Short mmCIF file of C-alpha atoms in Angstrom, two decimals:
data_model
loop_
_atom_site.label_atom_id
_atom_site.label_comp_id
_atom_site.label_asym_id
_atom_site.label_seq_id
_atom_site.Cartn_x
_atom_site.Cartn_y
_atom_site.Cartn_z
CA UNK A 1 47.46 -5.24 72.26
CA UNK A 2 51.07 -4.28 71.80
CA UNK A 3 53.86 -6.09 73.59
CA UNK A 4 55.40 -4.30 76.55
CA UNK A 5 59.06 -3.30 76.43
CA UNK A 6 61.50 -4.45 79.09
CA UNK A 7 61.53 -0.97 80.68
CA UNK A 8 57.72 -0.78 80.64
CA UNK A 9 57.59 -4.13 82.45
CA UNK A 10 60.13 -2.94 85.03
CA UNK A 11 58.16 0.29 85.46
CA UNK A 12 54.89 -1.59 85.91
CA UNK A 13 56.43 -3.78 88.61
CA UNK A 14 57.57 -0.64 90.44
CA UNK A 15 54.07 0.86 90.13
CA UNK A 16 52.71 -2.32 91.73
CA UNK A 17 54.95 -1.59 94.71
CA UNK A 18 53.36 1.85 95.05
CA UNK A 19 56.45 3.79 94.00
CA UNK A 20 56.29 7.32 92.64
CA UNK A 21 57.78 8.20 89.25
CA UNK A 22 60.77 9.77 91.03
CA UNK A 23 61.33 6.60 93.07
CA UNK A 24 60.98 4.49 89.91
CA UNK A 25 63.47 6.71 88.08
CA UNK A 26 65.98 6.28 90.90
CA UNK A 27 65.47 2.50 91.06
CA UNK A 28 65.82 2.03 87.29
CA UNK A 29 68.60 4.60 86.81
CA UNK A 30 66.45 6.63 84.43
CA UNK A 31 65.22 10.21 84.37
CA UNK A 32 61.76 11.11 85.65
CA UNK A 33 60.76 12.19 82.12
CA UNK A 34 61.67 8.74 80.79
CA UNK A 35 59.55 7.10 83.49
CA UNK A 36 56.67 9.47 82.66
CA UNK A 37 56.91 8.22 79.07
CA UNK A 38 56.95 4.56 80.15
CA UNK A 39 53.84 5.13 82.26
CA UNK A 40 52.05 6.90 79.39
CA UNK A 41 53.04 4.12 76.98
CA UNK A 42 51.68 1.52 79.40
CA UNK A 43 48.38 3.40 79.72
CA UNK A 44 47.98 3.63 75.94
CA UNK A 45 49.05 0.05 75.21
CA UNK A 46 46.75 -1.38 77.87
CA UNK A 47 43.85 1.02 77.29
CA UNK A 48 43.84 2.27 80.87
CA UNK A 49 43.35 5.75 82.34
CA UNK A 50 45.70 6.05 85.32
CA UNK A 51 48.34 4.31 87.42
CA UNK A 52 45.73 2.91 89.82
CA UNK A 53 44.13 1.10 86.88
CA UNK A 54 47.61 -0.07 85.86
CA UNK A 55 48.20 -1.60 89.29
CA UNK A 56 44.73 -3.21 89.37
CA UNK A 57 45.26 -4.64 85.86
CA UNK A 58 48.66 -5.99 86.85
CA UNK A 59 47.28 -7.69 89.96
CA UNK A 60 44.19 -9.11 88.20
CA UNK A 61 46.29 -10.56 85.40
CA UNK A 62 48.84 -12.01 87.80
CA UNK A 63 51.55 -9.71 86.51
CA UNK A 64 52.19 -8.41 90.02
CA UNK A 65 51.20 -9.95 93.32
CA UNK A 66 49.39 -7.74 95.84
#
């Protein structure tokens, strides 16, 4: 698996908190389109289908705490 970028890691942590892409964009001072790309990159890199699977993966691996 490919390494995650710093922004992908920050995005994943925001997803774990249940934030929407708009909320993530505001928190990270990025555009919504950029956040959409980070989410898509995460899905591809981790072989997952949606943001729920991203959050579950992150919790199961200890990346984010529930």
